[in-house]
Amino acid sequence: MLRATLLAVLAGACLQLEPVQARPADPIPPVAPWLSDAEALALLPTAVRSRSNKQLVLHRSSRQLILLEQGQLRLRVPAAVGTQGWETPLGEHRVLFKAVDPVWRHPGTGVVVPPGGRNPLGSRWIAFYQDCSNPGGWDGEKVVQVRGCSHVGLHGTPHRWTVGRAVSHGCVRLYDEHIRRVFDLVDVGTPVVVLP
């Protein structure tokens, strides 16, 4: 009798549950406003601006990538950065490796995309961060679990509309013509500073 009553209560409780609703896709973030060279440089800490080496500086909130050499502005381009929950990692990094016409492996499914117009990395890849903690999370549309180690880097994109927005899984997307220029101006070991 107790078992029958318990089953009836559980069945009744189950019948009263609301249907599970899928989380709606996140809205597309707006493009960051473009700043003048002087405004962009003023956002950088004096300690970063005064370094005598060549360095890439990503200012996440203004979504701009700046190449400084001997403290002078050499190049400044708009950039897409990591979305909420997949933020581009802050801190001091270095270029780990570079690739022309990279092959992309989807971090969640393992599907490989060869070089070409459908490759989300564009024509150039510059890695500056490695993460082997197998992070995962909401990608704006679904939950993704990363398999193995992943890298964060600078790369081109066939999705030009994303540049200037916070939409990536941590990588820094540039227009393909810009990543080609950056690729030729930096070497393995070049410092990469990511600021909030």
PDB file of C-alpha atoms in Angstrom:
ATOM      1  CA  MET A   1       0.000   0.000   0.000  1.00  0.00           C
ATOM      2  CA  LEU A   2       2.780   2.396   0.926  1.00  0.00           C
ATOM      3  CA  ARG A   3       4.540   1.571  -2.335  1.00  0.00           C
ATOM      4  CA  ALA A   4       1.378   2.224  -4.371  1.00  0.00           C
ATOM      5  CA  THR A   5       0.784   5.522  -2.559  1.00  0.00           C
ATOM      6  CA  LEU A   6       4.391   6.586  -3.095  1.00  0.00           C
ATOM      7  CA  LEU A   7       4.209   5.756  -6.807  1.00  0.00           C
ATOM      8  CA  ALA A   8       0.948   7.676  -7.145  1.00  0.00           C
ATOM      9  CA  VAL A   9       2.482  10.711  -5.424  1.00  0.00           C
ATOM     10  CA  LEU A  10       5.582  10.537  -7.622  1.00  0.00           C
ATOM     11  CA  ALA A  11       3.468  10.112 -10.741  1.00  0.00           C
ATOM     12  CA  GLY A  12       1.304  13.047  -9.709  1.00  0.00           C
ATOM     13  CA  ALA A  13       4.368  15.155  -9.017  1.00  0.00           C
ATOM     14  CA  CYS A  14       5.791  14.272 -12.412  1.00  0.00           C
ATOM     15  CA  LEU A  15       2.537  15.170 -14.130  1.00  0.00           C
ATOM     16  CA  GLN A  16       2.601  18.612 -12.549  1.00  0.00           C
ATOM     17  CA  LEU A  17       6.079  19.483 -13.811  1.00  0.00           C
ATOM     18  CA  GLU A  18       6.347  22.302 -16.287  1.00  0.00           C
ATOM     19  CA  PRO A  19       7.904  21.381 -19.636  1.00  0.00           C
ATOM     20  CA  VAL A  20      11.632  22.140 -19.807  1.00  0.00           C
ATOM     21  CA  GLN A  21      12.229  25.224 -21.887  1.00  0.00           C
ATOM     22  CA  ALA A  22      15.355  25.527 -24.012  1.00  0.00           C
ATOM     23  CA  ARG A  23      17.404  28.589 -23.259  1.00  0.00           C
ATOM     24  CA  PRO A  24      17.002  31.126 -26.058  1.00  0.00           C
ATOM     25  CA  ALA A  25      20.075  32.086 -28.057  1.00  0.00           C
ATOM     26  CA  ASP A  26      21.978  35.074 -26.723  1.00  0.00           C
ATOM     27  CA  PRO A  27      21.498  38.345 -28.610  1.00  0.00           C
ATOM     28  CA  ILE A  28      24.343  39.463 -30.856  1.00  0.00           C
ATOM     29  CA  PRO A  29      26.415  42.055 -28.968  1.00  0.00           C
ATOM     30  CA  PRO A  30      26.808  45.488 -30.556  1.00  0.00           C
ATOM     31  CA  VAL A  31      29.949  46.581 -32.345  1.00  0.00           C
ATOM     32  CA  ALA A  32      32.336  48.548 -30.115  1.00  0.00           C
ATOM     33  CA  PRO A  33      32.666  52.211 -31.113  1.00  0.00           C
ATOM     34  CA  TRP A  34      35.834  53.041 -33.042  1.00  0.00           C
ATOM     35  CA  LEU A  35      38.308  55.286 -31.215  1.00  0.00           C
ATOM     36  CA  SER A  36      40.974  57.628 -32.509  1.00  0.00           C
ATOM     37  CA  ASP A  37      44.628  56.593 -32.146  1.00  0.00           C
ATOM     38  CA  ALA A  38      45.036  59.023 -29.248  1.00  0.00           C
ATOM     39  CA  GLU A  39      41.928  57.695 -27.461  1.00  0.00           C
ATOM     40  CA  ALA A  40      43.041  54.086 -27.960  1.00  0.00           C
ATOM     41  CA  LEU A  41      46.563  54.745 -26.652  1.00  0.00           C
ATOM     42  CA  ALA A  42      45.160  56.635 -23.641  1.00  0.00           C
ATOM     43  CA  LEU A  43      43.361  53.418 -22.587  1.00  0.00           C
ATOM     44  CA  LEU A  44      46.665  51.564 -22.208  1.00  0.00           C
ATOM     45  CA  PRO A  45      48.525  51.592 -18.893  1.00  0.00           C
ATOM     46  CA  THR A  46      51.723  53.670 -18.929  1.00  0.00           C
ATOM     47  CA  ALA A  47      53.751  50.579 -18.018  1.00  0.00           C
ATOM     48  CA  VAL A  48      52.543  48.840 -21.192  1.00  0.00           C
ATOM     49  CA  ARG A  49      53.033  51.888 -23.429  1.00  0.00           C
ATOM     50  CA  SER A  50      56.553  52.518 -22.129  1.00  0.00           C
ATOM     51  CA  ARG A  51      57.981  49.069 -22.930  1.00  0.00           C
ATOM     52  CA  SER A  52      60.782  49.138 -25.467  1.00  0.00           C
ATOM     53  CA  ASN A  53      59.984  45.836 -27.200  1.00  0.00           C
ATOM     54  CA  LYS A  54      57.498  44.935 -29.913  1.00  0.00           C
ATOM     55  CA  GLN A  55      54.190  43.771 -28.419  1.00  0.00           C
ATOM     56  CA  LEU A  56      50.597  43.091 -29.312  1.00  0.00           C
ATOM     57  CA  VAL A  57      48.067  44.650 -26.953  1.00  0.00           C
ATOM     58  CA  LEU A  58      44.419  43.629 -27.029  1.00  0.00           C
ATOM     59  CA  HIS A  59      42.059  46.015 -25.270  1.00  0.00           C
ATOM     60  CA  ARG A  60      39.020  43.759 -24.808  1.00  0.00           C
ATOM     61  CA  SER A  61      36.414  46.371 -23.900  1.00  0.00           C
ATOM     62  CA  SER A  62      37.234  48.618 -26.866  1.00  0.00           C
ATOM     63  CA  ARG A  63      37.763  45.530 -29.051  1.00  0.00           C
ATOM     64  CA  GLN A  64      40.940  46.785 -30.617  1.00  0.00           C
ATOM     65  CA  LEU A  65      44.266  45.096 -31.275  1.00  0.00           C
ATOM     66  CA  ILE A  66      47.288  47.370 -31.148  1.00  0.00           C
ATOM     67  CA  LEU A  67      50.832  46.622 -32.254  1.00  0.00           C
ATOM     68  CA  LEU A  68      53.343  48.737 -30.348  1.00  0.00           C
ATOM     69  CA  GLU A  69      57.017  48.879 -31.194  1.00  0.00           C
ATOM     70  CA  GLN A  70      59.412  50.895 -29.043  1.00  0.00           C
ATOM     71  CA  GLY A  71      56.300  52.416 -27.436  1.00  0.00           C
ATOM     72  CA  GLN A  72      55.047  53.712 -30.789  1.00  0.00           C
ATOM     73  CA  LEU A  73      51.797  52.740 -32.460  1.00  0.00           C
ATOM     74  CA  ARG A  74      52.626  50.609 -35.503  1.00  0.00           C
ATOM     75  CA  LEU A  75      49.200  49.136 -36.275  1.00  0.00           C
ATOM     76  CA  ARG A  76      45.688  49.271 -34.808  1.00  0.00           C
ATOM     77  CA  VAL A  77      42.774  47.153 -36.027  1.00  0.00           C
ATOM     78  CA  PRO A  78      39.276  46.221 -34.823  1.00  0.00           C
ATOM     79  CA  ALA A  79      38.908  42.785 -33.220  1.00  0.00           C
ATOM     80  CA  ALA A  80      36.227  40.359 -32.101  1.00  0.00           C
ATOM     81  CA  VAL A  81      36.807  38.987 -28.590  1.00  0.00           C
ATOM     82  CA  GLY A  82      35.390  36.240 -26.384  1.00  0.00           C
ATOM     83  CA  THR A  83      31.743  36.387 -25.458  1.00  0.00           C
ATOM     84  CA  GLN A  84      30.424  36.239 -21.891  1.00  0.00           C
ATOM     85  CA  GLY A  85      31.552  32.987 -20.304  1.00  0.00           C
ATOM     86  CA  TRP A  86      34.280  32.503 -22.938  1.00  0.00           C
ATOM     87  CA  GLU A  87      36.218  35.733 -22.367  1.00  0.00           C
ATOM     88  CA  THR A  88      39.600  36.132 -24.040  1.00  0.00           C
ATOM     89  CA  PRO A  89      42.094  35.361 -21.233  1.00  0.00           C
ATOM     90  CA  LEU A  90      43.502  38.449 -19.546  1.00  0.00           C
ATOM     91  CA  GLY A  91      47.184  38.819 -18.787  1.00  0.00           C
ATOM     92  CA  GLU A  92      50.654  38.606 -20.242  1.00  0.00           C
ATOM     93  CA  HIS A  93      51.127  35.962 -22.921  1.00  0.00           C
ATOM     94  CA  ARG A  94      53.500  35.250 -25.818  1.00  0.00           C
ATOM     95  CA  VAL A  95      53.019  34.051 -29.375  1.00  0.00           C
ATOM     96  CA  LEU A  96      53.297  30.242 -29.089  1.00  0.00           C
ATOM     97  CA  PHE A  97      53.131  29.311 -32.772  1.00  0.00           C
ATOM     98  CA  LYS A  98      51.873  30.589 -36.111  1.00  0.00           C
ATOM     99  CA  ALA A  99      50.243  28.840 -39.085  1.00  0.00           C
ATOM    100  CA  VAL A 100      49.419  29.778 -42.675  1.00  0.00           C
ATOM    101  CA  ASP A 101      46.175  28.254 -44.011  1.00  0.00           C
ATOM    102  CA  PRO A 102      45.395  26.524 -40.697  1.00  0.00           C
ATOM    103  CA  VAL A 103      43.239  23.453 -40.285  1.00  0.00           C
ATOM    104  CA  TRP A 104      40.519  23.906 -37.644  1.00  0.00           C
ATOM    105  CA  ARG A 105      39.261  21.135 -35.367  1.00  0.00           C
ATOM    106  CA  HIS A 106      35.961  21.837 -33.632  1.00  0.00           C
ATOM    107  CA  PRO A 107      36.786  21.769 -29.890  1.00  0.00           C
ATOM    108  CA  GLY A 108      33.518  20.063 -28.958  1.00  0.00           C
ATOM    109  CA  THR A 109      32.893  17.589 -31.776  1.00  0.00           C
ATOM    110  CA  GLY A 110      36.385  17.032 -33.186  1.00  0.00           C
ATOM    111  CA  VAL A 111      35.163  17.681 -36.760  1.00  0.00           C
ATOM    112  CA  VAL A 112      38.075  18.899 -38.922  1.00  0.00           C
ATOM    113  CA  VAL A 113      37.659  21.822 -41.353  1.00  0.00           C
ATOM    114  CA  PRO A 114      40.421  22.131 -43.972  1.00  0.00           C
ATOM    115  CA  PRO A 115      41.884  25.468 -45.147  1.00  0.00           C
ATOM    116  CA  GLY A 116      39.635  27.517 -47.389  1.00  0.00           C
ATOM    117  CA  GLY A 117      36.591  29.746 -47.409  1.00  0.00           C
ATOM    118  CA  ARG A 118      34.606  27.654 -44.888  1.00  0.00           C
ATOM    119  CA  ASN A 119      37.416  27.522 -42.307  1.00  0.00           C
ATOM    120  CA  PRO A 120      36.500  29.772 -39.337  1.00  0.00           C
ATOM    121  CA  LEU A 121      40.211  30.605 -38.761  1.00  0.00           C
ATOM    122  CA  GLY A 122      40.622  32.366 -42.093  1.00  0.00           C
ATOM    123  CA  SER A 123      44.050  32.310 -43.727  1.00  0.00           C
ATOM    124  CA  ARG A 124      46.298  32.850 -40.663  1.00  0.00           C
ATOM    125  CA  TRP A 125      46.518  31.628 -37.053  1.00  0.00           C
ATOM    126  CA  ILE A 126      48.635  33.051 -34.209  1.00  0.00           C
ATOM    127  CA  ALA A 127      48.306  31.044 -30.951  1.00  0.00           C
ATOM    128  CA  PHE A 128      49.086  32.812 -27.661  1.00  0.00           C
ATOM    129  CA  TYR A 129      47.340  30.787 -24.918  1.00  0.00           C
ATOM    130  CA  GLN A 130      46.862  27.082 -24.182  1.00  0.00           C
ATOM    131  CA  ASP A 131      44.209  25.593 -21.880  1.00  0.00           C
ATOM    132  CA  CYS A 132      44.122  21.881 -21.006  1.00  0.00           C
ATOM    133  CA  SER A 133      41.489  22.133 -18.245  1.00  0.00           C
ATOM    134  CA  ASN A 134      38.715  21.034 -20.664  1.00  0.00           C
ATOM    135  CA  PRO A 135      36.504  24.055 -20.118  1.00  0.00           C
ATOM    136  CA  GLY A 136      33.037  24.086 -21.520  1.00  0.00           C
ATOM    137  CA  GLY A 137      30.021  26.276 -21.359  1.00  0.00           C
ATOM    138  CA  TRP A 138      27.185  28.028 -23.121  1.00  0.00           C
ATOM    139  CA  ASP A 139      28.271  29.178 -26.579  1.00  0.00           C
ATOM    140  CA  GLY A 140      25.324  31.481 -27.164  1.00  0.00           C
ATOM    141  CA  GLU A 141      23.159  28.720 -28.605  1.00  0.00           C
ATOM    142  CA  LYS A 142      24.035  25.484 -26.790  1.00  0.00           C
ATOM    143  CA  VAL A 143      26.314  23.983 -24.145  1.00  0.00           C
ATOM    144  CA  VAL A 144      29.691  22.949 -25.575  1.00  0.00           C
ATOM    145  CA  GLN A 145      32.235  20.697 -23.834  1.00  0.00           C
ATOM    146  CA  VAL A 146      35.828  21.046 -25.037  1.00  0.00           C
ATOM    147  CA  ARG A 147      37.794  17.828 -25.610  1.00  0.00           C
ATOM    148  CA  GLY A 148      41.525  17.887 -24.889  1.00  0.00           C
ATOM    149  CA  CYS A 149      43.703  20.988 -24.912  1.00  0.00           C
ATOM    150  CA  SER A 150      42.564  24.066 -26.761  1.00  0.00           C
ATOM    151  CA  HIS A 151      44.373  27.197 -27.858  1.00  0.00           C
ATOM    152  CA  VAL A 152      43.305  30.798 -27.933  1.00  0.00           C
ATOM    153  CA  GLY A 153      44.777  32.934 -30.646  1.00  0.00           C
ATOM    154  CA  LEU A 154      44.401  35.605 -33.264  1.00  0.00           C
ATOM    155  CA  HIS A 155      42.954  34.551 -36.604  1.00  0.00           C
ATOM    156  CA  GLY A 156      41.071  35.703 -39.652  1.00  0.00           C
ATOM    157  CA  THR A 157      37.396  35.004 -40.147  1.00  0.00           C
ATOM    158  CA  PRO A 158      35.023  34.481 -43.053  1.00  0.00           C
ATOM    159  CA  HIS A 159      32.344  36.081 -40.838  1.00  0.00           C
ATOM    160  CA  ARG A 160      33.295  39.746 -41.206  1.00  0.00           C
ATOM    161  CA  TRP A 161      30.199  40.930 -39.322  1.00  0.00           C
ATOM    162  CA  THR A 162      31.659  39.464 -36.082  1.00  0.00           C
ATOM    163  CA  VAL A 163      34.720  41.760 -35.992  1.00  0.00           C
ATOM    164  CA  GLY A 164      34.313  44.451 -33.326  1.00  0.00           C
ATOM    165  CA  ARG A 165      31.921  42.318 -31.244  1.00  0.00           C
ATOM    166  CA  ALA A 166      32.258  40.009 -28.224  1.00  0.00           C
ATOM    167  CA  VAL A 167      31.148  36.803 -29.961  1.00  0.00           C
ATOM    168  CA  SER A 168      33.981  34.249 -29.998  1.00  0.00           C
ATOM    169  CA  HIS A 169      34.900  31.312 -27.753  1.00  0.00           C
ATOM    170  CA  GLY A 170      37.910  33.306 -26.543  1.00  0.00           C
ATOM    171  CA  CYS A 171      39.837  33.828 -29.753  1.00  0.00           C
ATOM    172  CA  VAL A 172      40.544  37.189 -31.334  1.00  0.00           C
ATOM    173  CA  ARG A 173      38.982  37.465 -34.790  1.00  0.00           C
ATOM    174  CA  LEU A 174      40.378  39.951 -37.278  1.00  0.00           C
ATOM    175  CA  TYR A 175      39.508  40.824 -40.854  1.00  0.00           C
ATOM    176  CA  ASP A 176      41.585  38.520 -43.031  1.00  0.00           C
ATOM    177  CA  GLU A 177      43.556  41.421 -44.534  1.00  0.00           C
ATOM    178  CA  HIS A 178      44.464  42.524 -40.980  1.00  0.00           C
ATOM    179  CA  ILE A 179      45.546  39.096 -39.699  1.00  0.00           C
ATOM    180  CA  ARG A 180      47.842  38.792 -42.712  1.00  0.00           C
ATOM    181  CA  ARG A 181      49.546  42.065 -41.745  1.00  0.00           C
ATOM    182  CA  VAL A 182      49.801  41.132 -38.055  1.00  0.00           C
ATOM    183  CA  PHE A 183      51.115  37.672 -38.982  1.00  0.00           C
ATOM    184  CA  ASP A 184      53.995  39.211 -40.950  1.00  0.00           C
ATOM    185  CA  LEU A 185      54.856  41.690 -38.163  1.00  0.00           C
ATOM    186  CA  VAL A 186      55.142  39.309 -35.182  1.00  0.00           C
ATOM    187  CA  ASP A 187      57.303  36.302 -34.377  1.00  0.00           C
ATOM    188  CA  VAL A 188      57.046  33.335 -32.053  1.00  0.00           C
ATOM    189  CA  GLY A 189      57.795  34.780 -28.610  1.00  0.00           C
ATOM    190  CA  THR A 190      56.340  38.253 -29.281  1.00  0.00           C
ATOM    191  CA  PRO A 191      54.535  39.417 -26.105  1.00  0.00           C
ATOM    192  CA  VAL A 192      50.723  39.531 -26.224  1.00  0.00           C
ATOM    193  CA  VAL A 193      49.067  41.621 -23.506  1.00  0.00           C
ATOM    194  CA  VAL A 194      45.321  41.234 -22.986  1.00  0.00           C
ATOM    195  CA  LEU A 195      43.699  44.050 -21.031  1.00  0.00           C
ATOM    196  CA  PRO A 196      40.093  44.228 -19.741  1.00  0.00           C
TER     197      PRO A 196
END
